[in-house]
PDB file of C-alpha atoms in Angstrom:
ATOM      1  CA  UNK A 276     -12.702  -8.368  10.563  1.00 44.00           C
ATOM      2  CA  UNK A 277      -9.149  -7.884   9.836  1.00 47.00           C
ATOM      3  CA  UNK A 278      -7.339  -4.483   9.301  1.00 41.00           C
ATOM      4  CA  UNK A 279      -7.001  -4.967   5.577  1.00 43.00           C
ATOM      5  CA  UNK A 280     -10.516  -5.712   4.957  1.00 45.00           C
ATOM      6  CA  UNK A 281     -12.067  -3.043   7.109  1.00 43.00           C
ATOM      7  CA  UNK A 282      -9.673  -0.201   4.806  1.00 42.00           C
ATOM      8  CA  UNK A 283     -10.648  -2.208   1.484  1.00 45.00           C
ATOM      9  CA  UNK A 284     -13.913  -2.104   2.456  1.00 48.00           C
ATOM     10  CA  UNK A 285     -14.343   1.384   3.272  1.00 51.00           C
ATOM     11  CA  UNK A 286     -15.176   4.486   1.495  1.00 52.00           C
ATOM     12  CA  UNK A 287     -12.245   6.274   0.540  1.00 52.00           C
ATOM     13  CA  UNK A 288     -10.966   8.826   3.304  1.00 49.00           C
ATOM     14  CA  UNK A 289     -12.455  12.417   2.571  1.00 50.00           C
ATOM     15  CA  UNK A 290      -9.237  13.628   1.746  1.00 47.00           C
ATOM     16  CA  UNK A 291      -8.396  11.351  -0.573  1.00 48.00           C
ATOM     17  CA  UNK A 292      -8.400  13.350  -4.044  1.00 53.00           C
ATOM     18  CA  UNK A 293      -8.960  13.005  -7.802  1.00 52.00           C
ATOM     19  CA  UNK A 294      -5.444  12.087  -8.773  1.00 61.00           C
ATOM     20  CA  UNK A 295      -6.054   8.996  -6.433  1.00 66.00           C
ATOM     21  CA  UNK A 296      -9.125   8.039  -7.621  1.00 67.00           C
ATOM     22  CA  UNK A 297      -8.449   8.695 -11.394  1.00 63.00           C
ATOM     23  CA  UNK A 298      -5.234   6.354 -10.673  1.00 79.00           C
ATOM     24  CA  UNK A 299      -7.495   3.680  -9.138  1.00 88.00           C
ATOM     25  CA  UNK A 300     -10.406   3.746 -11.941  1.00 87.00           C
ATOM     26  CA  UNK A 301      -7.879   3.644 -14.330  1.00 87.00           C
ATOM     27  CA  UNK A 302      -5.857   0.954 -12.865  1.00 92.00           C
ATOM     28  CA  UNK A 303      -9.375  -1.238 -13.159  1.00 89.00           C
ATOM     29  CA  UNK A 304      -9.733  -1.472 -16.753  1.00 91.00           C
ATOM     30  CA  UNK A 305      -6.347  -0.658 -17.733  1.00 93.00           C
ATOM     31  CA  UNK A 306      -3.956  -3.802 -19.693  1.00 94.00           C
ATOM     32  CA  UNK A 307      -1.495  -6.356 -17.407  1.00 94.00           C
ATOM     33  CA  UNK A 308       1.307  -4.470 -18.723  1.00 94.00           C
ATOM     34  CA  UNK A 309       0.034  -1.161 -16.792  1.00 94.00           C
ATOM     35  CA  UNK A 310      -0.817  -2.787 -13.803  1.00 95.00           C
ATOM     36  CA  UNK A 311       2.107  -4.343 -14.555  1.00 95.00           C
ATOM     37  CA  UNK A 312       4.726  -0.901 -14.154  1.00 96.00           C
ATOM     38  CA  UNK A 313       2.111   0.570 -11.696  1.00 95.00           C
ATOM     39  CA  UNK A 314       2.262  -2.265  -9.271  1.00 96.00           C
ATOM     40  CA  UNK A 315       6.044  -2.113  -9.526  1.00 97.00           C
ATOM     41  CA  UNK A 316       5.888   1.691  -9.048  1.00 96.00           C
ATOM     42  CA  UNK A 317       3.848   0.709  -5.894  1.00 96.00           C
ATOM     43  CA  UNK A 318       5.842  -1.598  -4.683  1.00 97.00           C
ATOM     44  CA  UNK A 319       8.976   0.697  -4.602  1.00 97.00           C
ATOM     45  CA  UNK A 320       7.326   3.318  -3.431  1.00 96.00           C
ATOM     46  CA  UNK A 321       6.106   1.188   0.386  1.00 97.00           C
ATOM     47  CA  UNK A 322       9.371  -0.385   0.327  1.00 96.00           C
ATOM     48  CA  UNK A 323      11.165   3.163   0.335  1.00 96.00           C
ATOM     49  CA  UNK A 324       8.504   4.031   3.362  1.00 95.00           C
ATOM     50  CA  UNK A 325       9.395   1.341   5.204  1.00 94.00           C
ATOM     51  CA  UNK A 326      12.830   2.358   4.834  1.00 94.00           C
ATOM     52  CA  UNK A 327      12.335   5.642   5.937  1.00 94.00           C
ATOM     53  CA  UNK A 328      10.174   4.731   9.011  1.00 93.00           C
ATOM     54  CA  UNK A 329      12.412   1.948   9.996  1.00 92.00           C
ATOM     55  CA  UNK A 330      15.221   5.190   9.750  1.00 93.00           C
ATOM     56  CA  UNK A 331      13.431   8.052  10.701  1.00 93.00           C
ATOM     57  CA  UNK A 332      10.116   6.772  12.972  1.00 92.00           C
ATOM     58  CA  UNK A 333       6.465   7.694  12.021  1.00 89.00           C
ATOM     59  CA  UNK A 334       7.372  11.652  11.583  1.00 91.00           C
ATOM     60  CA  UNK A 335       7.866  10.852   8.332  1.00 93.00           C
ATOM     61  CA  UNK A 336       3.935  11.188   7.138  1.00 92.00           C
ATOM     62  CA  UNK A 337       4.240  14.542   8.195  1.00 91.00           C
ATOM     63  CA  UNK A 338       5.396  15.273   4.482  1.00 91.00           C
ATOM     64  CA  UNK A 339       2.590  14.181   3.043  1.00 88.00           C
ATOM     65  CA  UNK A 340       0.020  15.963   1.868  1.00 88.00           C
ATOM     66  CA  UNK A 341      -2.570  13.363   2.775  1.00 86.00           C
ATOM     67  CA  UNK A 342      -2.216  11.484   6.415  1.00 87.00           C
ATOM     68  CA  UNK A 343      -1.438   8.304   7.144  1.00 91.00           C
ATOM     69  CA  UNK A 344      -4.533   6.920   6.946  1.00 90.00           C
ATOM     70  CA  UNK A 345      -5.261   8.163   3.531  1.00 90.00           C
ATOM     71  CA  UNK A 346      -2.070   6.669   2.155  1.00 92.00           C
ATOM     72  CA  UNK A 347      -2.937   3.329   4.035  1.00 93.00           C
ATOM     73  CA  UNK A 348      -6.256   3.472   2.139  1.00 92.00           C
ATOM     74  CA  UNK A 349      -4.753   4.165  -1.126  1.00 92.00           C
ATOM     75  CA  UNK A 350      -2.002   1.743  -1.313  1.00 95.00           C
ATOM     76  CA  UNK A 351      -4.519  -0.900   0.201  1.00 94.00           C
ATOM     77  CA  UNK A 352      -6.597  -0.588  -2.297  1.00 94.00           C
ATOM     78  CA  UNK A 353      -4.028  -0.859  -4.874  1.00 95.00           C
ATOM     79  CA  UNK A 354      -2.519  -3.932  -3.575  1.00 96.00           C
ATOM     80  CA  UNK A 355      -6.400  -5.654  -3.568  1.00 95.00           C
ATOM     81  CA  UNK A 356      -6.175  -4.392  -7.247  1.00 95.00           C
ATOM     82  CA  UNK A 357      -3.228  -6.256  -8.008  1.00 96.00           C
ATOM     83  CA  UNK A 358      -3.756  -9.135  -5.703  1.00 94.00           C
ATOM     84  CA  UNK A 359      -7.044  -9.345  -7.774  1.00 93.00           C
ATOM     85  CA  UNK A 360      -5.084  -9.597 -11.493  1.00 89.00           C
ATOM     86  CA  UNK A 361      -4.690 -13.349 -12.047  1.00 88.00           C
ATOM     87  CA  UNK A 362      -1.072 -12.761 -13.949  1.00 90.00           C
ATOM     88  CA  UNK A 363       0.004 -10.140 -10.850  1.00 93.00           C
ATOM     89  CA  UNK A 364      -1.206 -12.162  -7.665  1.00 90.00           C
ATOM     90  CA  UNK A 365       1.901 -14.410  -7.307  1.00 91.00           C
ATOM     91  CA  UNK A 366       4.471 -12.488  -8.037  1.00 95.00           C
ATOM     92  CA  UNK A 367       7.538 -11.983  -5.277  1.00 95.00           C
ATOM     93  CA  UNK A 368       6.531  -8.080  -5.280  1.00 96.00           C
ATOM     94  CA  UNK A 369       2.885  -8.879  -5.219  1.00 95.00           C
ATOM     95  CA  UNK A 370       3.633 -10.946  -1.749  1.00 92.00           C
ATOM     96  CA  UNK A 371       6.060  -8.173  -0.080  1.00 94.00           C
ATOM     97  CA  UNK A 372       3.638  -5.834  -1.197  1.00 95.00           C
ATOM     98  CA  UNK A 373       1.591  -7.205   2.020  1.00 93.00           C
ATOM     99  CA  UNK A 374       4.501  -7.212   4.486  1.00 93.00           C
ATOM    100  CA  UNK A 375       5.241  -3.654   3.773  1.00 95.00           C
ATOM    101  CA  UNK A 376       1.230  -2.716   4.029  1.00 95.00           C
ATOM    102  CA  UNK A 377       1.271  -4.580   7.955  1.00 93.00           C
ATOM    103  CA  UNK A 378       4.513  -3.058   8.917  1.00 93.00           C
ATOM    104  CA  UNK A 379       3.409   0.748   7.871  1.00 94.00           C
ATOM    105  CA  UNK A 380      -0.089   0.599   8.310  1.00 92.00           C
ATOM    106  CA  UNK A 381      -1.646  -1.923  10.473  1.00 85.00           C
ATOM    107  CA  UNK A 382      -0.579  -2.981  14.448  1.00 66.00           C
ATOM    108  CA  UNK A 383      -0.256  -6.299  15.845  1.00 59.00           C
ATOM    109  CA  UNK A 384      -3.016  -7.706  17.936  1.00 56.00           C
ATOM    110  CA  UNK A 385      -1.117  -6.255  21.028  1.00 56.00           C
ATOM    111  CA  UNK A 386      -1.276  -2.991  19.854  1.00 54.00           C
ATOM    112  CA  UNK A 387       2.604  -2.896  19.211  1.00 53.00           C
ATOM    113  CA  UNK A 388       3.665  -1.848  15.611  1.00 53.00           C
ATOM    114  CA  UNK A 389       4.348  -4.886  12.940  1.00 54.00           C
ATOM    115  CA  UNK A 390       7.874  -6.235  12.079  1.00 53.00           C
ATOM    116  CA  UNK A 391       9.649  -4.591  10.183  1.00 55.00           C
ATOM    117  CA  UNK A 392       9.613  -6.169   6.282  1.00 61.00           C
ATOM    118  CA  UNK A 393      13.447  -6.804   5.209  1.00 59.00           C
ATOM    119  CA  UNK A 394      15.482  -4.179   4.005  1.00 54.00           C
ATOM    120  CA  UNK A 395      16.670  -5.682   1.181  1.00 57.00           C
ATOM    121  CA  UNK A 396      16.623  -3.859  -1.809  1.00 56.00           C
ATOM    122  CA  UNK A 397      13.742  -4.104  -4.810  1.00 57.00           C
TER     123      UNK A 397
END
């Protein structure tokens, strides 16, 4: 099974919290136009962690509240969300989404970390 379908289809992490959850239940039944502006949100937010790893290495999760892991879980599960949204799936941000989701969360078959997604600006 690939890395993206074992974390999309696992129970959320135990540290993942309400906030999370409430954003993902919502996200379900809420209009395109949400999922619309949340998937954007999304989208900014991996791109500006793959910037920072790319700058600063994986110290950066340090800052978080919630590991690694967790986030990988969380934004997975968002981007099956949107990837799931007829309107969403083929959109340019849609696609990077992925790239950024390999490069910060997921190694390469050798073990080594992914490629680094462009760093060209949302």
């Amino acid at each position: 099974m690939e890395p993206a379908a074992k974390i999309a289809h696992s129970p959320p992490p135990q540290a993942a919290g309400q906030p999370e959850r409430f954003s993902i239940d919502h996200l379900h039944t809420a209009p395109y136009p949400v999922k619309l502006i949340a998937a954007a949100d999304k989208y900014h937010n991996l791109w500006t962690l793959s910037e920072d790893v790319r700058r600063k290495g994986d110290g950066i999760w340090a800052v978080f509240k919630r590991g690694k892991a967790e986030q990988g879980w969380y934004y997975q599960t968002l981007y099956d969300l949107f990837k799931a949204e007829g309107a969403l799936q083929s959109l340019p941000m849609i696609l990077e989404m992925k790239t950024h989701l390999q490069f910060l969360f997921h190694e390469d078959k050798d073990g080594s970390p992914m490629a680094p997604p462009s760093s060209r600006a949302p």
